[in-house]
Amino acid sequence: MNAPIDVNDLIFISVDDHVVEPPNVFDGRLPKKYVDRAPKVAHTDNGNDVWVFDGHTIPNIGLNAVAGRPKDEYGIEPTAFDEMRAGCYDVHERVKDMSAGGVLACLCFPSFPSFSGRLFANTDDKDLALAITQAYNDWHIDEWCGTHPGRFIPMALPVLWDPELCAAEIRRVAQKGCHALTFTENPAELGLPSFHQPHWDPVWKALVDTSTVLNVHLGSSGKLAVTAPDAPMDVMITLQPMNICMAAADLVWSRVFKEFPALKVALSEGGTGWIPYFLDRLDRTYDMHHLWTGQDFGDQLPSDVFREHILTCFIADPIGLALRNDIGIDNICWEQDYPHSDSSWPRAPEELVAMAARYDVPRADLDKITHENAMRWYQFDPFAHRPREDCTVGALRASVEGHDTAIQSMEHGRHAARAAISLGQLAEQATA
Amino acid sequence: MNAPIDVNDLIFISVDDHVVEPPNVFDGRLPKKYVDRAPKVAHTDNGNDVWVFDGHTIPNIGLNAVAGRPKDEYGIEPTAFDEMRAGCYDVHERVKDMSAGGVLACLCFPSFPSFSGRLFANTDDKDLALAITQAYNDWHIDEWCGTHPGRFIPMALPVLWDPELCAAEIRRVAQKGCHALTFTENPAELGLPSFHQPHWDPVWKALVDTSTVLNVHLGSSGKLAVTAPDAPMDVMITLQPMNICMAAADLVWSRVFKEFPALKVALSEGGTGWIPYFLDRLDRTYDMHHLWTGQDFGDQLPSDVFREHILTCFIADPIGLALRNDIGIDNICWEQDYPHSDSSWPRAPEELVAMAARYDVPRADLDKITHENAMRWYQFDPFAHRPREDCTVGALRASVEGHDTAIQSMEHGRHAARAAISLGQLAEQATA
């Protein structure tokens, strides 16, 4: 038995949270000719706030902004800014919520542009799309992450429609200290060339040259794990993380890691408990089939390739902690998922420590999982901005004593009379 | 450390093997008016044997009949009977191969009709389809399984297009001692009502009434786990088993187990190592979301529901052995997968014992996995036909001493000059 761990002494960096973009993202960041065509927030007649861009209306899905709300008010209808915690969209409030939740720093995925920025990519005017993508990245890096140095790992949107422009954007943001790119788990699902085509080589090269991590978040292919249009919502929620095994297999067997041996990929919100099975399966597939499929990893096994290149990430995954050494203790990062419905904010550190106690995880392993791996994979050093002793759960919470984290019911109570929405409708929204 | 286990003392029952149907399946089993319209084997100009039925031509996919062949001759092109081991289609040779492989008994899935018999279901003439389905089931139960009593667990094809007729067929074959039905992992993918519709209730009722297990084999939705048409074959091979988690989630969250609490389902060839993660995920989804999704399992958790109803099955799955108690030691069965390419025939028992030694699996647990669970779930008693002491690996192998199991190259060597076939083409064949 290892010594009991005091949650107050730990340091938490989350590699998967979400920003709900505030209305001012593009203010002052676009050339004059594009100001009128920038994405804008509109308030609908039935009380929702939506983003409007290029003929598309993108609601804020309720499940994506439920931090601090009672569970019986979770739902997937559109919602409004005044039905969310301010920490969803206001960075000062976000930092207070992070501190109250014991979390030092986090990596924030985008909301309305989609995880891979495909909303912008779908615009016919590609000059406009590039200007908007760059404006978004500048807002994210300079304002959202820059306002509170050391509290955010910056991450850029890709230029999805042009690998050369994407490479240039990766190099541009790297100059500003951004070493993470959000991307799609499967470009083929978006009608783009698959991971198996040299098409993407300029992107891989720029990522490697700038030591930038590619982040493929669950759902970033625009395809939900839906079994049938009339299946209960619980089916999709259960399956969504595991679905990312498709991206992992696609990449391990592709030419990408063979051609770009320094490339690093994070399976964001993909969970970890299934990885040891998956690694066994990779190796058995190689053993049984490589003589006729022609795969050749030299003196490596595909599981070695996986561990060299892929970071696994979890929110709450007890068996993954038990299997940490079968996964690779240097390949696991923790996620908070604020303000989505899978998050345990503000008690996530306590949840993790309780799970770790079940499997007697030693402090050294827990430190890797809670922050050391994230710092190394993302080249992120929060201690350059804040003394280490001020970065612990205990110190952060003390710094925001009195900050209100109590569960609060939605102001308008519109969620109480929730209309049933089918998985079919949700899938349609997701791919719209 | 448990005492070392002698493989010769163990008893192996496989809950997943495959029969390559011989040309005479329908001989003497159809009303005269349908004899000419029965599925028939034809020999093509380029040397392949194919089944022809109702305007469709169904090749024997090479990967499905590679037992005893060198691995560099595995492939997915069509093949011919004289390129297969006779054990693929000749029951007397099959039983010798089973004995030489140390396997007492097995459950055989169909080949050319597809796992769920959808080839027959797609025929417009439903009377013909029913006659053919019943003839197939009679052949399978009476001839394939009946010739060597105690060596096969019989399993029937469903009447996919009519739940009432399907229920009647389940009851008919149960009278003949058949307590397994092969089915699809997702009827919605086949254009039929999903698991969430009362449509299937007559089937569930007949299964429960006759204590018949529903077997959903990977790939039985007709949908392959393909990421992109140009992805290497290895991607699909790796992902295929895990894909069955979709069926598991679909069923656990559906009304099926709530309405039919005695129903049992086997996830055939689905593997086991991912199950503990999946169970954690089910329970967390329930905890986080049931208040708004409306799921209600009373005083149970969804993981309890899974273990009450679902049998998990594996061919070779080291981490699954390590996690046997997190899966449920009474919910795991072993599979041989003869004559498919994932099988380790004829050394599968040695492979399993070596894996079990890695995780110090006690003999009592191994006995459950190798045969006791299969006997209980499928109500199958081979010892009624053969003294127990003649059922062990050692005794079975001694009974066929001299039977040739050496790896043999294909007679025609056509596989040496293998044309590249894409996943796109394979998916097309699979869903044709």
Tab-separated table of C-alpha atoms in Angstrom, chain A residues 55-316:
chain	number	residue	atom	x	y	z
A	55	GLY	CA	-26.284	31.199	-44.024
A	56	HIS	CA	-25.744	28.710	-41.172
A	57	THR	CA	-27.241	28.990	-37.690
A	58	ILE	CA	-25.308	27.164	-34.984
A	59	PRO	CA	-27.041	26.718	-31.635
A	60	ASN	CA	-25.183	26.242	-28.390
A	61	ILE	CA	-26.054	22.665	-27.527
A	62	GLY	CA	-27.247	22.519	-23.927
A	63	LEU	CA	-25.174	19.477	-22.940
A	64	ASN	CA	-22.087	21.470	-23.803
A	65	ALA	CA	-22.619	24.177	-21.211
A	66	VAL	CA	-24.079	22.493	-18.151
A	67	ALA	CA	-21.308	23.060	-15.597
A	68	GLY	CA	-22.886	23.907	-12.284
A	69	ARG	CA	-26.404	22.895	-13.303
A	70	PRO	CA	-28.547	20.160	-11.682
A	71	LYS	CA	-28.382	16.887	-13.631
A	72	ASP	CA	-32.110	16.765	-14.236
A	73	GLU	CA	-31.728	19.998	-16.201
A	74	TYR	CA	-29.123	18.586	-18.568
A	75	GLY	CA	-30.475	18.518	-22.067
A	76	ILE	CA	-29.508	19.013	-25.626
A	77	GLU	CA	-31.685	21.887	-26.669
A	78	PRO	CA	-30.174	25.173	-27.713
A	79	THR	CA	-29.475	27.534	-24.851
A	80	ALA	CA	-28.564	31.139	-24.161
A	81	PHE	CA	-25.587	32.869	-22.585
A	82	ASP	CA	-27.657	33.840	-19.555
A	83	GLU	CA	-28.466	30.153	-18.971
A	84	MET	CA	-24.770	29.253	-18.719
A	85	ARG	CA	-22.221	29.819	-15.980
A	86	ALA	CA	-20.190	32.875	-16.942
A	87	GLY	CA	-17.098	30.634	-16.784
A	88	CYS	CA	-18.229	29.064	-20.053
A	89	TYR	CA	-17.461	32.236	-22.051
A	90	ASP	CA	-15.809	34.815	-19.727
A	91	VAL	CA	-12.124	34.062	-19.231
A	92	HIS	CA	-11.841	35.818	-15.864
A	93	GLU	CA	-14.762	33.809	-14.530
A	94	ARG	CA	-13.323	30.685	-16.176
A	95	VAL	CA	-10.053	31.097	-14.326
A	96	LYS	CA	-11.926	31.486	-11.048
A	97	ASP	CA	-13.933	28.326	-11.815
A	98	MET	CA	-10.689	26.525	-12.651
A	99	SER	CA	-9.135	27.596	-9.360
A	100	ALA	CA	-12.261	26.663	-7.419
A	101	GLY	CA	-12.109	23.276	-9.147
A	102	GLY	CA	-8.442	22.917	-8.177
A	103	VAL	CA	-7.265	23.045	-11.783
A	104	LEU	CA	-4.143	24.989	-12.672
A	105	ALA	CA	-4.350	24.999	-16.458
A	106	CYS	CA	-6.317	23.645	-19.367
A	107	LEU	CA	-6.470	23.184	-23.114
A	108	CYS	CA	-9.755	24.504	-24.535
A	109	PHE	CA	-11.448	23.117	-27.626
A	110	PRO	CA	-13.625	25.383	-29.759
A	111	SER	CA	-17.444	25.167	-29.753
A	112	PHE	CA	-19.351	26.830	-32.595
A	113	PRO	CA	-16.679	26.421	-35.358
A	114	SER	CA	-16.726	22.618	-34.595
A	115	PHE	CA	-13.671	20.791	-33.246
A	116	SER	CA	-11.916	20.922	-36.602
A	117	GLY	CA	-13.156	24.358	-37.694
A	118	ARG	CA	-15.203	22.833	-40.481
A	119	LEU	CA	-17.801	25.596	-40.230
A	120	PHE	CA	-15.226	27.982	-41.660
A	121	ALA	CA	-13.819	25.421	-44.099
A	122	ASN	CA	-17.237	24.977	-45.687
A	123	THR	CA	-17.401	28.615	-46.822
A	124	ASP	CA	-16.946	29.134	-50.549
A	125	ASP	CA	-14.906	32.315	-50.099
A	126	LYS	CA	-11.624	30.809	-48.934
A	127	ASP	CA	-9.987	34.191	-48.334
A	128	LEU	CA	-12.775	35.011	-45.908
A	129	ALA	CA	-12.408	31.568	-44.317
A	130	LEU	CA	-8.680	32.078	-43.796
A	131	ALA	CA	-9.171	35.555	-42.318
A	132	ILE	CA	-11.774	34.193	-39.892
A	133	THR	CA	-9.650	31.188	-38.925
A	134	GLN	CA	-6.671	33.429	-38.220
A	135	ALA	CA	-8.802	35.920	-36.304
A	136	TYR	CA	-10.199	33.074	-34.205
A	137	ASN	CA	-6.715	31.748	-33.497
A	138	ASP	CA	-5.458	35.196	-32.534
A	139	TRP	CA	-8.424	35.699	-30.210
A	140	HIS	CA	-7.901	32.251	-28.672
A	141	ILE	CA	-4.148	32.584	-28.202
A	142	ASP	CA	-3.826	36.292	-27.356
A	143	GLU	CA	-7.048	36.971	-25.491
A	144	TRP	CA	-8.529	33.729	-24.113
A	145	CYS	CA	-5.164	32.169	-23.216
A	146	GLY	CA	-3.034	35.343	-23.031
A	147	THR	CA	-5.030	37.213	-20.414
A	148	HIS	CA	-4.000	34.813	-17.656
A	149	PRO	CA	-0.515	33.550	-18.529
A	150	GLY	CA	0.230	30.030	-17.418
A	151	ARG	CA	-3.426	29.080	-17.040
A	152	PHE	CA	-4.112	27.822	-20.589
A	153	ILE	CA	-2.368	25.610	-23.133
A	154	PRO	CA	-3.162	27.422	-26.398
A	155	MET	CA	-4.528	25.441	-29.340
A	156	ALA	CA	-5.161	26.583	-32.904
A	157	LEU	CA	-7.860	25.753	-35.437
A	158	PRO	CA	-6.557	24.181	-38.656
A	159	VAL	CA	-6.933	25.493	-42.192
A	160	LEU	CA	-8.808	22.387	-43.191
A	161	TRP	CA	-9.165	23.028	-46.913
A	162	ASP	CA	-5.526	23.630	-47.824
A	163	PRO	CA	-2.570	21.689	-46.364
A	164	GLU	CA	-0.023	24.339	-47.396
A	165	LEU	CA	-2.016	27.157	-45.797
A	166	CYS	CA	-2.563	24.917	-42.782
A	167	ALA	CA	1.192	24.372	-42.475
A	168	ALA	CA	1.754	28.123	-42.678
A	169	GLU	CA	-0.833	28.738	-39.949
A	170	ILE	CA	0.775	26.079	-37.726
A	171	ARG	CA	4.130	27.884	-38.149
A	172	ARG	CA	2.523	31.293	-37.563
A	173	VAL	CA	0.867	30.307	-34.282
A	174	ALA	CA	3.946	28.381	-33.118
A	175	GLN	CA	5.762	31.739	-33.236
A	176	LYS	CA	3.191	32.917	-30.702
A	177	GLY	CA	3.892	29.920	-28.458
A	178	CYS	CA	1.012	27.706	-29.597
A	179	HIS	CA	1.996	24.026	-29.841
A	180	ALA	CA	-1.372	22.311	-30.236
A	181	LEU	CA	-3.619	21.984	-33.281
A	182	THR	CA	-7.195	20.732	-33.132
A	183	PHE	CA	-8.066	18.522	-36.088
A	184	THR	CA	-10.544	15.913	-37.255
A	185	GLU	CA	-10.351	12.264	-36.214
A	186	ASN	CA	-11.180	11.291	-39.790
A	187	PRO	CA	-10.800	13.727	-42.710
A	188	ALA	CA	-12.378	11.157	-45.064
A	189	GLU	CA	-15.701	11.546	-43.212
A	190	LEU	CA	-15.584	15.256	-44.064
A	191	GLY	CA	-15.098	14.523	-47.759
A	192	LEU	CA	-11.369	15.305	-47.596
A	193	PRO	CA	-8.470	12.983	-48.493
A	194	SER	CA	-7.955	10.312	-45.823
A	195	PHE	CA	-4.943	9.942	-43.504
A	196	HIS	CA	-3.583	7.535	-46.116
A	197	GLN	CA	-2.951	10.205	-48.741
A	198	PRO	CA	0.235	12.327	-49.053
A	199	HIS	CA	-2.165	15.278	-49.341
A	200	TRP	CA	-1.596	16.076	-45.648
A	201	ASP	CA	2.193	15.852	-45.666
A	202	PRO	CA	2.751	19.642	-45.429
A	203	VAL	CA	0.640	19.606	-42.246
A	204	TRP	CA	2.541	16.708	-40.681
A	205	LYS	CA	5.842	18.366	-41.575
A	206	ALA	CA	4.845	21.687	-40.001
A	207	LEU	CA	3.618	19.903	-36.858
A	208	VAL	CA	6.921	18.045	-36.520
A	209	ASP	CA	9.035	21.126	-37.303
A	210	THR	CA	7.275	23.155	-34.616
A	211	SER	CA	6.795	20.309	-32.086
A	212	THR	CA	3.051	20.792	-32.253
A	213	VAL	CA	0.631	18.097	-31.037
A	214	LEU	CA	-2.282	17.092	-33.274
A	215	ASN	CA	-5.453	16.783	-31.163
A	216	VAL	CA	-8.273	14.646	-32.485
A	217	HIS	CA	-11.296	15.072	-30.257
A	218	LEU	CA	-14.121	12.541	-30.175
A	219	GLY	CA	-16.846	13.622	-32.552
A	220	SER	CA	-14.438	15.685	-34.659
A	221	SER	CA	-15.240	13.641	-37.749
A	222	GLY	CA	-18.730	15.076	-37.571
A	223	LYS	CA	-20.001	11.516	-37.246
A	224	LEU	CA	-21.726	10.461	-34.061
A	225	ALA	CA	-21.656	6.847	-32.874
A	226	VAL	CA	-25.338	6.278	-33.518
A	227	THR	CA	-26.807	2.781	-33.892
A	228	ALA	CA	-30.277	3.795	-35.050
A	229	PRO	CA	-32.244	7.046	-35.305
A	230	ASP	CA	-34.615	5.855	-32.588
A	231	ALA	CA	-31.908	4.693	-30.159
A	232	PRO	CA	-31.934	6.356	-26.729
A	233	MET	CA	-29.462	9.194	-26.236
A	234	ASP	CA	-27.590	7.035	-23.679
A	235	VAL	CA	-26.336	4.780	-26.500
A	236	MET	CA	-24.522	7.647	-28.213
A	237	ILE	CA	-23.129	9.030	-24.947
A	238	THR	CA	-21.750	5.599	-24.013
A	239	LEU	CA	-20.146	4.879	-27.373
A	240	GLN	CA	-18.767	8.248	-28.358
A	241	PRO	CA	-15.326	8.003	-26.639
A	242	MET	CA	-14.581	4.463	-27.781
A	243	ASN	CA	-15.400	5.439	-31.327
A	244	ILE	CA	-12.048	7.230	-31.420
A	245	CYS	CA	-10.329	3.826	-31.640
A	246	MET	CA	-11.077	4.158	-35.351
A	247	ALA	CA	-8.781	7.174	-35.596
A	248	ALA	CA	-6.088	5.381	-33.599
A	249	ALA	CA	-6.177	2.339	-35.883
A	250	ASP	CA	-6.323	4.500	-38.975
A	251	LEU	CA	-3.175	6.384	-37.930
A	252	VAL	CA	-1.127	3.457	-36.594
A	253	TRP	CA	-1.539	1.471	-39.822
A	254	SER	CA	-1.136	4.514	-42.092
A	255	ARG	CA	2.033	5.874	-43.664
A	256	VAL	CA	1.875	8.958	-41.420
A	257	PHE	CA	3.993	7.783	-38.475
A	258	LYS	CA	6.322	5.887	-40.802
A	259	GLU	CA	7.038	9.076	-42.771
A	260	PHE	CA	6.920	11.514	-39.841
A	261	PRO	CA	8.477	9.669	-36.893
A	262	ALA	CA	8.332	12.696	-34.559
A	263	LEU	CA	4.602	13.351	-34.997
A	264	LYS	CA	2.488	13.315	-31.809
A	265	VAL	CA	-1.282	12.848	-31.639
A	266	ALA	CA	-3.685	13.159	-28.685
A	267	LEU	CA	-6.931	11.135	-28.631
A	268	SER	CA	-8.919	13.816	-26.847
A	269	GLU	CA	-11.754	12.550	-24.637
A	270	GLY	CA	-11.110	9.057	-25.960
A	271	GLY	CA	-10.745	7.344	-22.578
A	272	THR	CA	-7.989	4.914	-21.651
A	273	GLY	CA	-9.414	1.658	-20.272
A	274	TRP	CA	-9.844	0.109	-23.720
A	275	ILE	CA	-6.264	0.827	-24.808
A	276	PRO	CA	-4.548	-2.361	-23.512
A	277	TYR	CA	-7.084	-4.472	-25.414
A	278	PHE	CA	-6.549	-2.321	-28.470
A	279	LEU	CA	-2.754	-2.706	-28.245
A	280	ASP	CA	-3.094	-6.502	-27.942
A	281	ARG	CA	-5.364	-6.420	-30.959
A	282	LEU	CA	-2.907	-4.314	-32.989
A	283	ASP	CA	-0.096	-6.732	-32.248
A	284	ARG	CA	-2.144	-9.830	-32.983
A	285	THR	CA	-3.372	-8.338	-36.245
A	286	TYR	CA	0.252	-7.662	-37.170
A	287	ASP	CA	1.336	-11.166	-36.214
A	288	MET	CA	-1.488	-12.906	-38.070
A	289	HIS	CA	-1.715	-10.715	-41.160
A	290	HIS	CA	1.357	-8.633	-41.955
A	291	LEU	CA	2.794	-11.275	-44.264
A	292	TRP	CA	-0.044	-10.741	-46.716
A	293	THR	CA	-1.078	-7.140	-45.980
A	294	GLY	CA	2.497	-5.943	-46.385
A	295	GLN	CA	2.725	-3.942	-43.150
A	296	ASP	CA	6.292	-3.547	-41.926
A	297	PHE	CA	7.316	-1.823	-38.691
A	298	GLY	CA	10.903	-3.129	-38.733
A	299	ASP	CA	11.881	-4.310	-35.258
A	300	GLN	CA	8.887	-2.605	-33.664
A	301	LEU	CA	5.390	-3.824	-32.953
A	302	PRO	CA	2.381	-1.646	-33.737
A	303	SER	CA	1.855	-1.229	-29.973
A	304	ASP	CA	5.331	0.357	-29.799
A	305	VAL	CA	4.334	2.716	-32.592
A	306	PHE	CA	1.166	3.634	-30.712
A	307	ARG	CA	3.074	4.473	-27.516
A	308	GLU	CA	5.675	6.495	-29.393
A	309	HIS	CA	3.114	8.720	-31.041
A	310	ILE	CA	-0.207	8.708	-29.230
A	311	LEU	CA	-1.333	10.415	-26.050
A	312	THR	CA	-4.424	8.966	-24.380
A	313	CYS	CA	-6.761	11.142	-22.332
A	314	PHE	CA	-9.538	10.448	-19.836
A	315	ILE	CA	-12.074	12.252	-17.674
A	316	ALA	CA	-13.021	9.427	-15.308
